[in-house]
mmCIF file of C-alpha atoms in Angstrom:
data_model
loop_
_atom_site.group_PDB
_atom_site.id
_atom_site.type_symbol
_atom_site.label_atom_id
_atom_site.label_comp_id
_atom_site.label_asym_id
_atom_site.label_seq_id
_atom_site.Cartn_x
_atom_site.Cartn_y
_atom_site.Cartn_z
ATOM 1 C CA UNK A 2 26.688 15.052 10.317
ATOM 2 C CA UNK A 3 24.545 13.546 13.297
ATOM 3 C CA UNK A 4 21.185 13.433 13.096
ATOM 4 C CA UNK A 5 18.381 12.292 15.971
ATOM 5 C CA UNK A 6 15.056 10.840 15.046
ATOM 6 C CA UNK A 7 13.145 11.284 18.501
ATOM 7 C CA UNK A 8 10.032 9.755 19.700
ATOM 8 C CA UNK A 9 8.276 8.096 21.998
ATOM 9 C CA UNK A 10 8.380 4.710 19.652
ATOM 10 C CA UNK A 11 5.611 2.792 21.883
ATOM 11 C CA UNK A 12 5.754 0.634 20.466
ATOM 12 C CA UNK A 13 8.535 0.723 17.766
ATOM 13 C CA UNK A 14 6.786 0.003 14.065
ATOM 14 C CA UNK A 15 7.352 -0.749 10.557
ATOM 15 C CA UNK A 16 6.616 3.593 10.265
ATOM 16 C CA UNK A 17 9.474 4.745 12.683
ATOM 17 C CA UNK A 18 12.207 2.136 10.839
ATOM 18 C CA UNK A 19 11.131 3.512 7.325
ATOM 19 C CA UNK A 20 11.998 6.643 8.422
ATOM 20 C CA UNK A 21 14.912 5.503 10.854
ATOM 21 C CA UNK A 22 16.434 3.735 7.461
ATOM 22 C CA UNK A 23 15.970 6.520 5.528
ATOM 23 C CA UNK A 24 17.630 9.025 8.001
ATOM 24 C CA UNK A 25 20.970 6.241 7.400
ATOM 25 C CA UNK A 26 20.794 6.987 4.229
ATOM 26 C CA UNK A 27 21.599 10.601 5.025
ATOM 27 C CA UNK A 28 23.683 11.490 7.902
ATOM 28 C CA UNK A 29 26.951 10.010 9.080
ATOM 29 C CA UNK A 30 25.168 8.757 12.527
ATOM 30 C CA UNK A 31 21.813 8.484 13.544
ATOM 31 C CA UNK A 32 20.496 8.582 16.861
ATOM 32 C CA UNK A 33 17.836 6.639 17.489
ATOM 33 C CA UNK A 34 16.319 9.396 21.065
ATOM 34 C CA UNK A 35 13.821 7.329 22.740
ATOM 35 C CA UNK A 36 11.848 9.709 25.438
ATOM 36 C CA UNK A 37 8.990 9.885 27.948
ATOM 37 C CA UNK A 38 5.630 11.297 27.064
ATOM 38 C CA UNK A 39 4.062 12.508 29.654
ATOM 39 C CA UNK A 40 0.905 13.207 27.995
ATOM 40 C CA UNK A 41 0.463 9.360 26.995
ATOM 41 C CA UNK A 42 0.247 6.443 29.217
ATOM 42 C CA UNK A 43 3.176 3.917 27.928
ATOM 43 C CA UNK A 44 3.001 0.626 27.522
ATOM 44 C CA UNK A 45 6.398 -0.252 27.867
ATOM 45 C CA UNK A 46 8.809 1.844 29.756
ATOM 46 C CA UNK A 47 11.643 4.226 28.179
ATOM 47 C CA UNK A 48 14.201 1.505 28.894
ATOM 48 C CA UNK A 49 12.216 -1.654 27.613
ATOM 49 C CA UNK A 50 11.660 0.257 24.594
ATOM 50 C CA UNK A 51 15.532 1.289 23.744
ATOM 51 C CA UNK A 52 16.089 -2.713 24.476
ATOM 52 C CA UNK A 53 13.437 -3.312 21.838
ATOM 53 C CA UNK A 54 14.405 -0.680 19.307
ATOM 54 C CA UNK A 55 18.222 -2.523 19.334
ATOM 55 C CA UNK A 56 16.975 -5.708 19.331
ATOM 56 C CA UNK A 57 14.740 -5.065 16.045
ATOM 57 C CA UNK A 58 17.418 -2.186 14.555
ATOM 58 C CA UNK A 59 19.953 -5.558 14.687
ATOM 59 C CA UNK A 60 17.363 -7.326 12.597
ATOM 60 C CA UNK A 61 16.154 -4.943 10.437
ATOM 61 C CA UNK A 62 18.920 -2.618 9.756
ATOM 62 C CA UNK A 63 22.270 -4.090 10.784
ATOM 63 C CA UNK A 64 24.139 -2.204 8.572
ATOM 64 C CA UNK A 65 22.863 0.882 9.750
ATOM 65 C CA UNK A 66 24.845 3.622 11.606
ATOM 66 C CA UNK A 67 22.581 3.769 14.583
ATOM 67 C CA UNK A 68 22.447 3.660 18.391
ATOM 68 C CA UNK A 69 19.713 3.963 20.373
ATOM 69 C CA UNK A 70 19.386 6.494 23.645
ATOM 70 C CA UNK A 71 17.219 7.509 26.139
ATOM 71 C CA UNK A 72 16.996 11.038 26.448
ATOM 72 C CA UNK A 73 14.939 13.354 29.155
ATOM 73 C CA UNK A 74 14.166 17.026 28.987
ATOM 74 C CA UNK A 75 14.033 19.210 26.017
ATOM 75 C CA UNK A 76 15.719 17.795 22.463
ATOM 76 C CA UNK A 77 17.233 21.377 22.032
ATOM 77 C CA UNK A 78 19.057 20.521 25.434
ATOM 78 C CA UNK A 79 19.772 16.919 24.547
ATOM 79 C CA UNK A 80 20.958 17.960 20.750
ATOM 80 C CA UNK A 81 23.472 20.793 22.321
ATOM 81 C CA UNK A 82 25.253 18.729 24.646
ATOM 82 C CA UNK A 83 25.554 15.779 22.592
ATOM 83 C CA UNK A 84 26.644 17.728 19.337
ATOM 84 C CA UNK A 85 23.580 16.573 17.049
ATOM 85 C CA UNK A 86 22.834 18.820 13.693
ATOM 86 C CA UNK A 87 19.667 18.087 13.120
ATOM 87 C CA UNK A 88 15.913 15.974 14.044
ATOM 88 C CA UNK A 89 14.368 13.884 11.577
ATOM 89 C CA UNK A 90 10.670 13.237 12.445
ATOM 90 C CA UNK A 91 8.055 11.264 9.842
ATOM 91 C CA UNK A 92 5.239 13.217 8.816
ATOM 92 C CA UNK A 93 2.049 11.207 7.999
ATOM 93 C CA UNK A 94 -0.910 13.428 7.681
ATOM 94 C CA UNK A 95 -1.795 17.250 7.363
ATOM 95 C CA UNK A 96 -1.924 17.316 11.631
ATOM 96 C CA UNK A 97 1.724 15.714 11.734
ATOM 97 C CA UNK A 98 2.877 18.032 9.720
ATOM 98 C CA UNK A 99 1.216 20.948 11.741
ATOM 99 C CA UNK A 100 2.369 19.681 14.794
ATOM 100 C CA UNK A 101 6.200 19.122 13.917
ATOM 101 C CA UNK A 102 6.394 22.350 12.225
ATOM 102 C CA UNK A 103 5.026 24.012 14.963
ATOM 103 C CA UNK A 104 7.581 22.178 17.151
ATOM 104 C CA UNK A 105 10.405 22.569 14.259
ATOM 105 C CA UNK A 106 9.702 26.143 14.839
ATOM 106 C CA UNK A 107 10.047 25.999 18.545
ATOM 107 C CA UNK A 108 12.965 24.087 18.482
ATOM 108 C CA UNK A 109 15.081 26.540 16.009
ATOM 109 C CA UNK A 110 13.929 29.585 17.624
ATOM 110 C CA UNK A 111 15.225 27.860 21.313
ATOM 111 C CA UNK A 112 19.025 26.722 19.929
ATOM 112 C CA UNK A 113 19.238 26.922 16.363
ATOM 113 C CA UNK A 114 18.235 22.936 15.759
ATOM 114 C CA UNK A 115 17.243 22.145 12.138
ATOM 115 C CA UNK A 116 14.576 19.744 11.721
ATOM 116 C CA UNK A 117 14.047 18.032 8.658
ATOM 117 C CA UNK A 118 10.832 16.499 8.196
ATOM 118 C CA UNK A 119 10.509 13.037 6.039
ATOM 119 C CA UNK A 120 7.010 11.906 4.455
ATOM 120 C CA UNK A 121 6.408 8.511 5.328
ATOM 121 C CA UNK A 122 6.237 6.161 2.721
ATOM 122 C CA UNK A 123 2.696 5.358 1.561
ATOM 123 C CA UNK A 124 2.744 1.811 2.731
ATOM 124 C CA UNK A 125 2.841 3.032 6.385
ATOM 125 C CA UNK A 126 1.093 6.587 6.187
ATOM 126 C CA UNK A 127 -1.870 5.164 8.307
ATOM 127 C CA UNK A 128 -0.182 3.012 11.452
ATOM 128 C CA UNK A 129 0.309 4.266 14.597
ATOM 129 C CA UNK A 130 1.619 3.021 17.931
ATOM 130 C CA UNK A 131 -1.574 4.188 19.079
ATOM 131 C CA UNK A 132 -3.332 2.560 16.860
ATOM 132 C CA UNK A 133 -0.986 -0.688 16.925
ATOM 133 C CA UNK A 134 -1.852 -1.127 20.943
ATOM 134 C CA UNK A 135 -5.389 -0.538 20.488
ATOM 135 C CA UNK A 136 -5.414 -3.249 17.882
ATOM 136 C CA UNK A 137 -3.597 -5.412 20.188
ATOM 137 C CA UNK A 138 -5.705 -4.114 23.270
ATOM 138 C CA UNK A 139 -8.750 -5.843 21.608
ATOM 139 C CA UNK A 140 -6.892 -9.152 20.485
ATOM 140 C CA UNK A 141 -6.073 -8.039 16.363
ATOM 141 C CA UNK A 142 -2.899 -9.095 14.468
ATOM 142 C CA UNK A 143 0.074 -6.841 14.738
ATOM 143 C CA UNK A 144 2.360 -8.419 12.573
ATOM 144 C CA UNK A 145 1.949 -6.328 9.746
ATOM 145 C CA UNK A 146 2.534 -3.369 11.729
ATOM 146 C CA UNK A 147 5.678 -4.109 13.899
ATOM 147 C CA UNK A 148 8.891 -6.302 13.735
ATOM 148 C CA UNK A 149 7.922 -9.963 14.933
ATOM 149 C CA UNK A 150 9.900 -9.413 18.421
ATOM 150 C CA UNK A 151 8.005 -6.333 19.225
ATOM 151 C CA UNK A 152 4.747 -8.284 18.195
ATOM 152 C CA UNK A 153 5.802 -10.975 21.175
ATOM 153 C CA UNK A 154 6.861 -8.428 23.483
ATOM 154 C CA UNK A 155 3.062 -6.038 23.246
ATOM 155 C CA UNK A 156 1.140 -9.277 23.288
ATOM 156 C CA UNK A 157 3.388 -10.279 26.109
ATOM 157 C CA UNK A 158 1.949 -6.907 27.768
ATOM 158 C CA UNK A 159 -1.199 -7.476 26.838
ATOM 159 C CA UNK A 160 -1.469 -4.703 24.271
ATOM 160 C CA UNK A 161 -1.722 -2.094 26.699
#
């Protein structure tokens, strides 16, 4: 079984591999579906951030079964033509939960996609990449939050 973890990952952190590793765990494949949010202004662009996400998935997980796409357009879309079972998104908080069950919902009613949503582990329930470039934004330590590579590469940016 394939399963897609989708997100905007900007910046990839220790939150999104928990759950990435996890995801291994269960499915054959993972799909690691790195996508444009509109709504946010990115720091890095879709295709500095798969580069990223492959650089740090080779040092963090190399034994995983994962690749890393970009994808455009609606998951439902992306999922059908690519034959993917099922999205895997981390849950941190009550309004992550309300938000990807709202969007679980959504996405089942459009095409039949399951969605299985994974609690993050405690010891990463509270970061953000939001909250990583705003730390970084104002000159604070990331290392705690992110792989060391994507540490250099938002500092490199500036932090936003």
């Amino acid at each position: 079984m394939i399963a897609i973890c989708p997100g905007s990952f900007d910046p990839l952190t220790y939150g999104h591999l928990d759950i990435i590793g996890r995801a291994a765990l269960l499915f054959d494949r993972v799909i690691v579906g790195v996508g444009r949010n509109r709504a946010k202004n990115a720091l890095f662009e879709p295709a500095e951030r798969r580069e990223m996400i492959i650089e740090a998935l080779a040092a963090e997980l190399p034994d995983a079964p994962v690749e890393v796409r970009l994808i455009d357009g609606l998951l439902v879309d992306y999922c059908a033509e690519h034959g993917i079972d099922v999205a895997v998104k981390g849950v941190r908080l009550a309004a992550d939960f309300d938000y990807e069950l709202q969007m679980a919902q959504m996405n089942r009613r459009m095409s039949g996609l399951e969605t299985i949503l994974l609690p993050t582990s405690a010891e990463y329930g509270y970061i953000s990449s939001t909250l990583v470039r705003d730390v970084a934004r104002f000159g604070g330590e990331i290392d705690e939050f992110v792989p060391p590579l994507i540490a250099a590469r938002v500092a490199a940016a500036g932090g936003a």
